[in-house]
Coordinates of C-alpha atoms in Angstrom, one line a residue:
Chain A
V185 CA 0.0 0.0 0.0
S186 CA 1.4 3.3 -1.0
L187 CA 0.5 6.4 1.1
S188 CA 0.8 8.6 -2.0
G189 CA -1.3 6.3 -4.1
G190 CA -3.6 4.9 -1.6
N191 CA -5.2 1.5 -1.4
Q192 CA -7.3 0.9 -4.5
G193 CA -10.3 -0.3 -2.5
E194 CA -10.3 2.8 -0.3
M195 CA -9.8 4.9 -3.3
D196 CA -12.8 3.3 -4.8
D197 CA -14.8 4.2 -1.7
V198 CA -13.7 7.8 -2.1
V199 CA -14.3 7.9 -5.9
G200 CA -17.8 6.7 -5.3
V201 CA -18.6 9.7 -3.2
S202 CA -20.0 12.7 -5.0
D203 CA -18.3 16.1 -4.8
S204 CA -21.2 17.6 -2.8
A205 CA -21.1 14.6 -0.4
L206 CA -17.4 15.1 0.0
D207 CA -18.0 18.7 0.8
R208 CA -20.5 17.8 3.5
L209 CA -18.1 15.1 4.9
L210 CA -15.1 17.5 5.0
A211 CA -17.3 20.2 6.6
G212 CA -18.3 17.7 9.3
R213 CA -22.0 18.0 8.3
A214 CA -22.7 14.7 6.7
P215 CA -25.4 12.5 8.2
A216 CA -24.2 9.3 9.8
D217 CA -25.4 7.0 7.0
E218 CA -23.3 9.0 4.5
D219 CA -20.2 8.9 6.6
R220 CA -19.0 5.4 5.8
L221 CA -15.4 6.4 6.1
G222 CA -15.8 8.2 9.4
L223 CA -14.6 11.3 7.5
S224 CA -17.2 13.7 8.9
R225 CA -16.2 12.9 12.5
F226 CA -12.5 13.1 11.6
S227 CA -13.1 16.6 10.2
Q228 CA -14.8 17.6 13.4
D229 CA -12.0 16.2 15.5
L230 CA -9.4 17.9 13.3
R231 CA -11.1 21.3 13.7
A232 CA -11.4 20.8 17.4
A233 CA -7.8 19.9 17.7
Y234 CA -6.3 22.8 15.8
I235 CA -8.8 25.7 15.5
A236 CA -8.7 27.9 18.5
A237 CA -8.4 31.6 19.0
P238 CA -4.9 32.9 19.8
A239 CA -4.0 33.4 23.4
T240 CA -5.2 36.8 24.7
A241 CA -1.7 38.3 24.9
T242 CA -0.8 37.1 21.5
A243 CA -4.1 38.5 20.0
E244 CA -3.5 41.8 21.7
R245 CA 0.0 42.0 20.4
H246 CA -1.1 41.1 16.9
I247 CA -4.0 43.5 16.8
A248 CA -1.9 46.4 18.1
A249 CA 0.7 45.7 15.3
I250 CA -2.0 45.3 12.7
V251 CA -3.9 48.4 13.6
A252 CA -0.7 50.5 13.8
D253 CA 0.4 49.3 10.5
A254 CA -3.0 49.8 8.9
A255 CA -3.2 53.4 10.3
R256 CA 0.3 54.2 9.1
L257 CA -0.3 52.9 5.6
H258 CA -3.6 54.7 5.3
T259 CA -2.0 57.9 6.5
D260 CA 0.8 57.6 4.1
K261 CA -1.6 56.8 1.3
T262 CA -3.9 59.7 2.0
Q263 CA -1.2 62.3 2.7
P264 CA -1.5 64.9 -0.1
S265 CA 1.2 67.2 -0.9
A266 CA 0.7 70.7 0.4
P267 CA -0.1 73.3 -2.3
P268 CA 2.3 76.1 -2.8
A269 CA 0.1 78.5 -0.9
L270 CA 0.5 76.2 2.2
A271 CA 4.2 75.7 1.9
G272 CA 5.1 78.5 4.2
L273 CA 2.8 77.4 7.0
A274 CA 3.6 73.7 6.5
A275 CA 7.3 74.4 6.9
L276 CA 6.7 75.9 10.3
L277 CA 4.9 72.9 11.6
P278 CA 6.4 69.7 13.0
T279 CA 6.0 66.9 10.6
W280 CA 3.5 65.0 12.7
R281 CA 1.4 68.2 13.1
R282 CA 1.6 68.9 9.4
K283 CA -0.1 65.6 8.8
V284 CA -2.9 66.6 11.0
V285 CA -3.5 69.9 9.4
F286 CA -2.9 69.1 5.8
S287 CA -4.3 65.6 5.3
G288 CA -7.7 64.1 5.5
F289 CA -8.8 64.4 9.0
F290 CA -9.8 60.8 9.6
G291 CA -6.6 59.1 8.7
S292 CA -4.4 61.5 10.6
I293 CA -6.4 61.6 13.8
T294 CA -6.6 57.9 13.8
A295 CA -2.9 57.5 13.4
K296 CA -2.3 60.1 16.1
I297 CA -4.6 58.6 18.7
I298 CA -4.3 55.0 17.8
A299 CA -1.4 54.2 20.0
G300 CA -3.2 55.1 23.2
T301 CA -6.8 54.4 22.8
V302 CA -7.9 52.9 19.7
V303 CA -7.3 49.2 20.3
A304 CA -9.4 49.1 23.3
A305 CA -12.1 51.2 21.6
A306 CA -12.1 49.0 18.6
A307 CA -12.6 45.9 20.7
T308 CA -15.9 47.4 21.9
G309 CA -16.9 49.0 18.7
G310 CA -19.0 46.1 17.6
L311 CA -21.8 48.2 16.3
A312 CA -19.8 49.5 13.5
A313 CA -18.2 46.1 12.8
G314 CA -21.5 45.0 11.5
N315 CA -22.1 48.4 9.8
H316 CA -25.3 48.4 11.8
L317 CA -26.3 52.0 11.4
P318 CA -28.7 53.6 8.9
A319 CA -26.9 55.2 6.1
P320 CA -27.2 58.9 7.1
A321 CA -26.5 58.1 10.7
Q322 CA -23.5 56.0 9.8
E323 CA -21.9 59.0 8.2
V324 CA -22.3 61.3 11.1
V325 CA -21.4 58.8 13.7
A326 CA -18.4 57.9 11.6
D327 CA -17.3 61.5 12.1
V328 CA -18.1 61.6 15.7
A329 CA -16.1 58.5 16.2
G330 CA -13.4 59.8 13.9
L331 CA -13.1 62.7 16.2
V332 CA -12.0 60.4 19.0
G333 CA -10.1 57.9 17.0
I334 CA -12.5 55.3 15.7
D335 CA -13.4 54.9 12.1
F336 CA -16.7 53.6 10.8
P337 CA -17.8 52.7 7.4
M338 CA -19.3 55.4 5.3
P339 CA -23.1 55.3 4.7
D340 CA -23.1 54.1 1.2
I341 CA -22.1 50.7 2.6
A342 CA -24.4 50.7 5.6
E343 CA -27.0 48.0 5.4
V344 CA -28.8 47.4 8.7
I345 CA -30.8 50.0 10.6
Q346 CA -30.2 49.9 14.3
T347 CA -30.9 53.3 15.9
A348 CA -30.5 52.0 19.4
M349 CA -26.8 52.4 18.9
A350 CA -26.9 56.1 19.2
P351 CA -26.7 56.5 23.0
A352 CA -24.0 53.9 23.3
Q353 CA -22.0 55.5 20.6
A354 CA -22.4 58.9 22.1
A355 CA -21.2 57.6 25.5
K356 CA -18.2 56.0 23.8
A357 CA -17.4 59.3 22.1
N358 CA -17.7 61.0 25.4
E359 CA -15.2 58.6 27.0
L360 CA -12.8 58.9 24.2
L361 CA -12.9 62.7 24.2
D362 CA -11.7 62.5 27.7
A363 CA -9.0 60.2 26.5
L364 CA -8.0 62.8 23.9
V365 CA -7.8 65.4 26.5
Q366 CA -5.5 63.1 28.5
Q367 CA -3.4 62.5 25.5
V368 CA -3.0 66.2 24.8
T369 CA -2.2 66.8 28.4
V370 CA 0.5 64.1 28.5
A371 CA 2.0 65.3 25.2
A372 CA 1.9 69.0 26.2
S373 CA 3.5 68.2 29.6
Q374 CA 6.6 66.7 28.0
P375 CA 9.7 68.9 28.1
H376 CA 9.8 70.8 24.9
E377 CA 11.2 73.8 23.3
V378 CA 8.9 75.9 21.1
G379 CA 10.1 78.7 19.1
L380 CA 8.1 81.6 17.9
P381 CA 7.5 80.2 14.4
I382 CA 6.0 77.0 15.9
A383 CA 3.8 79.0 18.2
E384 CA 2.7 81.2 15.3
A385 CA 2.0 78.2 13.2
A386 CA -0.2 76.9 16.0
Q387 CA -2.0 80.2 16.0
A388 CA -2.4 80.1 12.3
C389 CA -3.9 76.6 12.5
A390 CA -6.3 77.9 15.1
A391 CA -7.1 80.8 13.0
Q392 CA -7.9 78.6 10.0
V393 CA -10.0 76.2 12.0
S394 CA -12.0 79.0 13.5
S395 CA -12.5 80.7 10.2
I396 CA -13.7 77.6 8.5
A397 CA -15.8 76.6 11.5
G398 CA -17.4 80.0 11.3
E399 CA -18.3 79.5 7.7
L400 CA -19.7 76.1 8.5
A401 CA -21.8 77.5 11.3
A402 CA -23.0 80.2 9.0
S403 CA -24.0 77.6 6.5
A404 CA -26.3 75.8 9.0
M405 CA -29.1 78.3 9.0
K406 CA -32.2 77.4 7.1
L407 CA -30.6 74.3 5.7
T408 CA -33.3 71.7 5.2
D409 CA -31.8 69.4 2.7
P410 CA -30.9 66.2 4.5
T411 CA -27.8 65.5 2.3
Q412 CA -26.5 68.9 2.9
A413 CA -27.3 68.8 6.6
L414 CA -25.4 65.5 6.9
S415 CA -22.5 66.9 5.0
L416 CA -22.5 69.9 7.3
A417 CA -22.6 67.6 10.3
H418 CA -19.8 65.6 8.8
R419 CA -17.5 68.6 8.4
A420 CA -18.5 70.2 11.7
T421 CA -17.3 67.1 13.6
A422 CA -14.1 67.1 11.6
I423 CA -13.4 70.8 12.3
A424 CA -14.2 70.3 16.0
Q425 CA -11.5 67.6 16.0
E426 CA -9.1 69.9 14.4
A427 CA -9.7 72.6 16.9
V428 CA -8.4 70.3 19.5
G429 CA -5.6 69.1 17.3
C430 CA -4.1 72.6 16.9
A431 CA -3.1 72.5 20.5
L432 CA -0.8 69.5 20.4
P433 CA 2.7 70.7 21.0
K434 CA 5.9 69.6 19.3
P435 CA 7.4 66.4 20.6
A436 CA 10.6 66.8 22.6
A437 CA 12.7 64.7 20.3
A438 CA 12.1 67.0 17.3
T439 CA 14.5 69.8 16.6
A440 CA 13.1 73.1 17.7
I441 CA 13.0 76.0 15.3
P442 CA 14.8 78.8 17.1
A443 CA 13.0 82.0 17.6
P444 CA 14.3 84.9 15.5
A445 CA 16.7 87.2 17.4
G446 CA 15.0 89.8 19.5
T447 CA 11.7 88.0 19.7
A448 CA 9.9 86.4 22.5
G449 CA 8.4 83.0 22.5
V450 CA 10.9 80.3 23.5
V451 CA 9.5 78.0 26.1
T452 CA 11.8 75.3 27.4
S453 CA 9.9 73.9 30.3
A454 CA 6.6 72.0 30.5
G455 CA 5.1 74.8 32.5
G456 CA 4.5 77.0 29.5
A457 CA 2.0 74.4 28.2
A458 CA -0.4 74.8 31.1
P459 CA -2.5 77.5 29.5
I460 CA -2.8 75.3 26.4
I461 CA -3.8 72.3 28.4
D462 CA -6.4 74.3 30.2
A463 CA -7.7 75.7 27.0
V464 CA -8.0 72.2 25.4
T465 CA -9.8 70.8 28.5
E466 CA -12.3 73.6 28.4
C467 CA -12.5 73.3 24.6
V468 CA -13.4 69.6 24.8
A469 CA -15.8 70.2 27.6
G470 CA -17.6 72.6 25.3
L471 CA -17.5 70.4 22.3
K472 CA -18.9 67.3 24.1
P473 CA -22.6 68.3 24.4
S474 CA -22.7 69.5 20.8
I475 CA -21.2 66.3 19.5
M476 CA -23.6 64.2 21.6
Q477 CA -26.6 66.1 20.4
L478 CA -25.4 65.8 16.8
A479 CA -24.8 62.1 17.0
E480 CA -28.2 61.5 18.5
G481 CA -30.0 63.9 16.2
A482 CA -28.6 62.2 13.2
M483 CA -30.1 58.9 14.2
R484 CA -33.6 60.1 13.6
S485 CA -35.5 60.2 10.4
M486 CA -34.3 62.9 8.1
D487 CA -37.3 64.9 6.9
P488 CA -36.8 68.6 6.2
S489 CA -37.5 69.6 9.7
A490 CA -35.2 67.0 11.1
A491 CA -32.6 68.1 8.6
L492 CA -33.0 71.7 9.8
A493 CA -32.6 70.6 13.4
L494 CA -29.5 68.6 12.5
A495 CA -28.0 71.5 10.6
S496 CA -28.7 73.7 13.5
K497 CA -26.9 71.2 15.8
A498 CA -24.0 71.1 13.3
G499 CA -23.9 74.8 13.3
N500 CA -23.7 74.9 17.1
L501 CA -20.9 72.4 17.0
A502 CA -19.0 74.4 14.4
G503 CA -19.6 77.5 16.4
T504 CA -18.2 75.8 19.5
A505 CA -15.3 74.6 17.5
S506 CA -14.6 78.1 16.3
K507 CA -14.6 79.4 19.8
C508 CA -12.5 76.4 20.9
A509 CA -9.9 77.1 18.3
G510 CA -9.9 80.7 19.3
D511 CA -9.3 79.8 22.9
V512 CA -6.4 77.5 21.9
G513 CA -4.9 80.3 19.8
T514 CA -5.2 82.7 22.7
A515 CA -3.7 80.1 25.0
A516 CA -0.7 79.8 22.6
Q517 CA -0.3 83.5 22.8
T518 CA -0.4 83.4 26.6
A519 CA 1.9 80.5 26.9
F520 CA 4.6 81.8 24.6
A521 CA 4.1 85.5 25.4
L522 CA 3.7 86.2 21.7
P523 CA 3.3 89.7 20.5
M524 CA 0.1 90.7 18.9
P525 CA 0.5 89.9 15.2
A526 CA -0.1 92.7 12.8
T527 CA -0.6 90.0 10.1
L528 CA -0.6 86.3 10.7
P529 CA 2.5 84.7 9.1
G530 CA 2.2 82.2 6.3
L531 CA -1.6 81.9 6.2
P532 CA -2.6 79.6 3.3
K533 CA -5.1 80.6 0.8
L534 CA -8.5 79.8 2.3
P535 CA -11.5 78.4 0.5
K536 CA -13.4 81.1 -1.3
A537 CA -17.0 81.1 -0.7
P538 CA -19.4 80.0 -3.4
K539 CA -22.2 82.2 -4.4
L540 CA -25.0 80.7 -2.4
P541 CA -28.0 82.7 -1.5
I542 CA -27.7 82.2 2.2
P543 CA -26.2 85.4 3.5
M544 CA -25.3 84.7 7.1
H545 CA -22.5 85.6 9.4
V546 CA -21.8 84.4 12.9
A547 CA -18.1 84.9 13.4
P548 CA -16.8 88.2 14.8
L549 CA -15.1 90.3 12.3
P550 CA -11.7 91.8 13.0
A551 CA -11.3 95.1 14.7
A552 CA -8.4 96.0 12.5
P553 CA -8.0 95.1 8.8
V554 CA -5.6 92.2 8.1
T555 CA -4.1 91.3 4.8
D556 CA -6.1 88.5 3.1
P557 CA -3.7 86.4 1.1
A558 CA -6.5 85.0 -1.1
P559 CA -7.7 87.1 -4.0
Q560 CA -11.3 88.0 -3.7
Q561 CA -13.6 86.1 -6.0
S562 CA -16.9 86.8 -4.4
A563 CA -18.9 89.8 -5.5
Q564 CA -20.7 90.0 -2.2
P565 CA -19.9 93.0 -0.1
A566 CA -18.2 92.5 3.2
T567 CA -20.2 92.6 6.3
P568 CA -19.5 95.7 8.4
A569 CA -17.1 95.0 11.2
P570 CA -18.5 95.2 14.8
A571 CA -16.8 97.3 17.4
A572 CA -13.6 95.9 18.8
P573 CA -14.0 94.3 22.2
A574 CA -12.7 96.1 25.3
T575 CA -9.8 93.7 25.9
P576 CA -8.5 92.6 22.4
S577 CA -6.4 89.5 22.0
W578 CA -4.5 88.5 18.9
W579 CA -7.5 86.4 18.1
D580 CA -9.7 89.3 17.6
A581 CA -7.4 90.4 14.8
V582 CA -8.1 87.2 12.8
P583 CA -10.2 88.0 9.8
F584 CA -13.2 85.9 8.9
M585 CA -11.4 84.7 5.9
G586 CA -12.9 84.0 2.6
G587 CA -15.1 87.0 2.6
G588 CA -16.5 86.5 6.1
S589 CA -20.2 86.8 5.3
T590 CA -20.6 84.0 2.8
P591 CA -21.0 80.3 3.7
T592 CA -19.3 77.4 2.2
N593 CA -21.1 74.9 0.0
P594 CA -22.5 72.4 2.5
A595 CA -22.8 69.7 -0.1
A596 CA -19.3 70.0 -1.4
P597 CA -16.8 67.4 -0.3
W598 CA -14.3 68.6 2.2
T599 CA -10.6 67.8 2.1
G600 CA -9.3 69.9 4.9
M601 CA -7.0 72.7 4.0
T602 CA -5.8 71.3 0.8
G603 CA -7.7 73.0 -1.9
Q604 CA -9.6 76.1 -2.9
W605 CA -13.0 77.1 -4.2
G606 CA -13.3 77.4 -7.9
N607 CA -14.9 80.2 -9.8
V608 CA -18.3 78.5 -9.9
G609 CA -18.4 77.5 -6.3
Q610 CA -16.9 74.0 -6.6
W611 CA -14.3 72.8 -4.2
M612 CA -11.1 71.9 -5.9
P613 CA -8.8 69.7 -3.8
S614 CA -5.2 70.2 -4.6
G615 CA -4.2 66.6 -3.6
P616 CA -5.9 63.3 -4.3
W617 CA -9.4 63.3 -3.1
M618 CA -9.9 61.0 -0.1
P619 CA -13.3 61.0 1.6
F620 CA -12.9 60.9 5.3
Chain B
V134 CA -18.5 33.7 12.1
P135 CA -18.6 35.0 8.5
F136 CA -19.3 38.7 8.0
G137 CA -22.0 38.0 5.5
T138 CA -23.7 41.1 4.2
S139 CA -21.6 43.4 6.3
F140 CA -18.4 42.2 4.6
P141 CA -18.2 45.1 2.0
G142 CA -18.4 47.6 4.8
V143 CA -15.7 45.9 6.8
L144 CA -13.5 45.7 3.8
A145 CA -14.0 49.3 2.9
A146 CA -13.3 50.4 6.5
A147 CA -10.2 48.2 6.6
R148 CA -8.9 49.8 3.5
Q149 CA -9.2 53.2 5.3
G150 CA -7.2 51.9 8.2
A151 CA -10.1 51.5 10.6
A152 CA -9.0 49.8 13.7
W153 CA -12.3 48.1 14.4
A154 CA -12.4 46.6 11.0
W155 CA -9.0 45.1 11.4
T156 CA -9.8 43.8 14.8
S157 CA -12.9 42.2 13.4
I158 CA -11.0 40.6 10.5
Y159 CA -8.4 39.3 12.9
K160 CA -10.9 37.9 15.3
D161 CA -12.8 36.2 12.5
L162 CA -9.9 34.7 10.7
S163 CA -7.1 34.2 13.2
P164 CA -8.4 30.9 14.7
Q165 CA -8.5 29.2 11.3
V166 CA -5.2 30.8 10.1
L167 CA -3.5 29.8 13.4
G168 CA -5.1 26.3 13.2
Y169 CA -3.9 25.9 9.6
L170 CA -0.4 27.0 10.5
R171 CA -0.3 24.7 13.6
A172 CA -1.6 21.7 11.8
A173 CA 0.7 22.3 8.8
G174 CA 3.7 22.1 11.2
S175 CA 4.8 25.7 11.6
T176 CA 7.6 26.0 14.2
D177 CA 6.2 29.3 15.5
P178 CA 2.6 29.5 14.4
D179 CA 1.8 32.5 16.6
D180 CA 4.4 34.7 15.1
L181 CA 3.7 33.4 11.6
A182 CA 0.0 34.3 12.0
G183 CA 1.0 37.8 13.0
E184 CA 3.1 38.0 9.8
V185 CA 0.2 36.7 7.8
F186 CA -2.1 39.5 9.0
L187 CA 0.5 42.2 8.5
G188 CA 0.8 40.9 5.0
V189 CA -2.9 41.2 4.6
V190 CA -2.8 44.8 5.9
R191 CA 0.0 45.7 3.4
D192 CA -1.7 44.1 0.4
I193 CA -5.4 44.8 1.0
G194 CA -5.3 47.7 -1.5
R195 CA -4.7 45.1 -4.2
F196 CA -7.5 42.8 -3.1
E197 CA -10.7 42.6 -5.1
G198 CA -13.6 40.3 -4.4
D199 CA -16.2 39.0 -2.0
E200 CA -15.8 37.5 1.4
A201 CA -15.1 34.0 0.1
K202 CA -12.4 35.3 -2.1
F203 CA -11.0 37.3 0.8
R204 CA -10.8 34.3 3.0
S205 CA -9.0 32.3 0.4
W206 CA -6.7 35.2 -0.3
V207 CA -5.7 35.3 3.3
F208 CA -4.9 31.7 3.1
V209 CA -2.8 32.3 0.0
I210 CA -0.7 34.6 2.2
A211 CA -0.7 32.1 5.0
H212 CA 0.5 29.4 2.7
H213 CA 3.2 31.6 1.3
R214 CA 4.4 32.5 4.7
L215 CA 4.4 28.9 5.7
L216 CA 6.6 28.0 2.6
D217 CA 8.9 30.9 3.5
E218 CA 9.3 29.5 7.0
R219 CA 10.0 26.1 5.7
R220 CA 12.7 27.5 3.4
R221 CA 14.2 29.4 6.3
R222 CA 14.2 26.2 8.3
M223 CA 15.9 24.3 5.6
R224 CA 18.6 26.9 5.4
R225 CA 19.0 27.2 9.1
P226 CA 17.8 24.0 10.8
E227 CA 16.7 24.5 14.3
M228 CA 16.0 22.2 17.1
P229 CA 12.3 21.7 17.5
V230 CA 10.9 23.6 20.4
A231 CA 8.5 22.0 22.7
V232 CA 5.1 23.5 22.9
D233 CA 4.9 25.9 25.8
S234 CA 1.9 24.8 27.8
S235 CA 1.6 28.3 29.2
T236 CA 0.5 29.4 25.8
D237 CA -2.2 26.8 25.5
H238 CA -5.3 28.8 25.8
R239 CA -7.8 26.0 25.4
P240 CA -10.3 25.9 28.2
G241 CA -9.4 23.6 31.0
G242 CA -10.6 22.4 34.3
N243 CA -11.8 18.9 33.7
V244 CA -8.7 16.6 33.9
E245 CA -10.5 13.5 32.5
H246 CA -12.0 15.5 29.7
E247 CA -8.6 17.1 28.9
A248 CA -6.9 13.7 28.8
L249 CA -9.5 12.3 26.4
E250 CA -9.3 15.4 24.3
N251 CA -5.5 15.2 24.2
L252 CA -5.7 11.6 23.1
G253 CA -8.0 12.6 20.4
T254 CA -5.7 15.4 19.3
E255 CA -2.8 13.0 19.2
A256 CA -4.8 10.5 17.2
V257 CA -5.9 13.1 14.8
H258 CA -2.4 14.4 14.4
Q259 CA -1.1 10.9 13.7
I260 CA -3.8 10.4 11.1
I261 CA -3.3 13.6 9.2
D262 CA 0.5 13.1 9.5
R263 CA 0.2 9.9 7.4
C264 CA -0.7 11.9 4.4
V265 CA 2.1 13.1 2.1
P266 CA 2.6 16.9 2.3
D267 CA 0.6 17.8 -0.7
Q268 CA -2.4 15.8 0.4
R269 CA -2.1 17.2 3.9
E270 CA -2.1 20.7 2.6
V271 CA -5.2 20.0 0.6
L272 CA -7.1 18.4 3.5
L273 CA -6.1 21.1 6.0
L274 CA -7.2 23.9 3.6
R275 CA -10.4 22.0 2.9
I276 CA -11.2 21.1 6.6
I277 CA -9.6 23.8 8.7
A278 CA -9.8 26.7 6.3
E279 CA -13.1 25.5 4.9
L280 CA -12.1 26.4 1.4
S281 CA -13.7 25.0 -1.7
L282 CA -11.7 22.9 -4.2
A283 CA -11.3 25.9 -6.5
E284 CA -10.1 28.1 -3.6
V285 CA -7.6 25.4 -2.5
A286 CA -6.4 25.2 -6.1
R287 CA -5.8 29.0 -6.0
V288 CA -4.0 28.9 -2.7
L289 CA -1.7 26.1 -3.8
G290 CA -1.3 27.2 -7.4
K291 CA -2.6 24.0 -8.8
T292 CA -5.4 23.0 -11.1
I293 CA -8.7 22.0 -9.6
G294 CA -8.2 18.5 -11.1
A295 CA -4.9 18.1 -9.4
V296 CA -6.3 19.3 -6.1
K297 CA -9.2 16.9 -6.5
A298 CA -6.9 14.0 -7.0
L299 CA -4.8 15.0 -4.0
Q300 CA -7.9 15.2 -1.9
H301 CA -9.1 11.8 -2.9
R302 CA -5.7 10.3 -2.1
G303 CA -5.5 12.2 1.1
I304 CA -8.9 11.0 2.2
A305 CA -8.0 7.4 1.3
A306 CA -4.8 7.7 3.4
V307 CA -6.9 9.1 6.3
A308 CA -9.4 6.3 6.0
R309 CA -6.6 3.7 5.9
E310 CA -4.9 5.1 9.0
M311 CA -8.2 5.3 10.9
S312 CA -8.8 1.7 10.0
R313 CA -5.3 0.8 11.1
Q314 CA -5.8 2.5 14.4
G315 CA -9.1 0.8 14.9
V316 CA -10.9 4.0 15.0
T317 CA -14.6 3.3 14.8
R318 CA -17.2 6.0 14.2

């Protein structure tokens, strides 16, 4: 008898079995009268002997490596090159910070937070594993989760409606926002050296975020189209995330950019970061309720009135994000004793507003005129500036960029600060388009 | 448990680097991948399984297909890693390492049950070990990975006819060994 050839009689036994019967036998699902060779039971025993989940420690180690690799690869893949208009600002930012500002929000924030919190969060994120959210809700919850480091499928691939997930997901977002604050606190508390250019770049980041958030908030009013409302909610959560991200300091290992001679703004101890930490803590505390409301509101049916309510909630969130970014910028000024800038250095060209018939304005206009690096393309007149506050900070000098009184196109895709508005109101990303 | 209708969502999220998606994929497939590597004689199945999934992460951008194709694709990677390990072992022979009982995560508690189970495992191991390597690969992929003939053919880079022949001979060898051991079912 040859093992490689088999015994002819046994081979005949096998040959006599149909393919479908063999499939059942090998799957261990054959009825007893079909299992003349005992193959079905053997298959069951073989599975029982070898198939088992990895040990817990092994699984955790594997998952951590897999998740980190996946996040790194995704971030690398989605990292667009900064357009020329952004080059000045980009050069001022640490590399890791540049990724946050100039790439798709989702990938970058996932990569940033992943090391600390995502693995545990993913283990409990079973709702999204099944893609168990209604399509519109999936999109918004994806953003809420993206804010705190979890990604969810986008709504075009959602299949099962399960609205009961909203409270649980809101609670999870709540917990992980706290984790984000903790991460910022730990990072900011590390010994670091921040030169004036870095601090100014942080200010510029905050200025951009606030400006865009202001436009989003302005877009929210009277918006009754569900798609546009969801798009707005989508972007509001992303900009809220970025408002927090502006505050993360440069890591100690990186080489500091020295402050120019005769300027203030070099901080070499952890103490200088305290105002920023405080600002972020307050910032997140302010964002939480809006995010929770947005997530829960998006779970409901999306008729025009619900869309209006959702848009309103998104507007509130964007407004809170705008204030949040402003507070972070002010904290940067306080922490680094920066002078009041006459003009903000290296500000990139901001999105020009499309010509939509929704004239609204919520953000405060500057007390003093500041150079707008973007050529005006809108024919709409600027809204008159309000009176300057009694105690002006640098933040009050930040213009409501892009014309100030005109909203962005809520239905347009958003790529972060990597493109510009075209002449007919379309958003033109400068890098490869990656939905987040 | 197969993903079923949620698979496209999981795959899309995994492509975007979503942690939950990768965790789900790992939890779903790792028992079978690890089982296949163990049964196929990997010297370090745990580490090799980790390599397999990292390979999946790196190449997922090139994958196209449904869940069944995805599963077989993962086993293509597992099979290739296994071959790599065997080649490494041939170049640098190592002393076999005894299985570390501390890493055995199977549920315990009932000594008699465990003894019986171990006997069963040993018997199963002896039976499958009587097959020649090609037959064993086919049976392991059919039984542990639960792949179809066509999928096994894809994993092994053989024709379906060749896989079918190996399967028949493997089953015959198994039946013969079971008969020799007096295994009655």
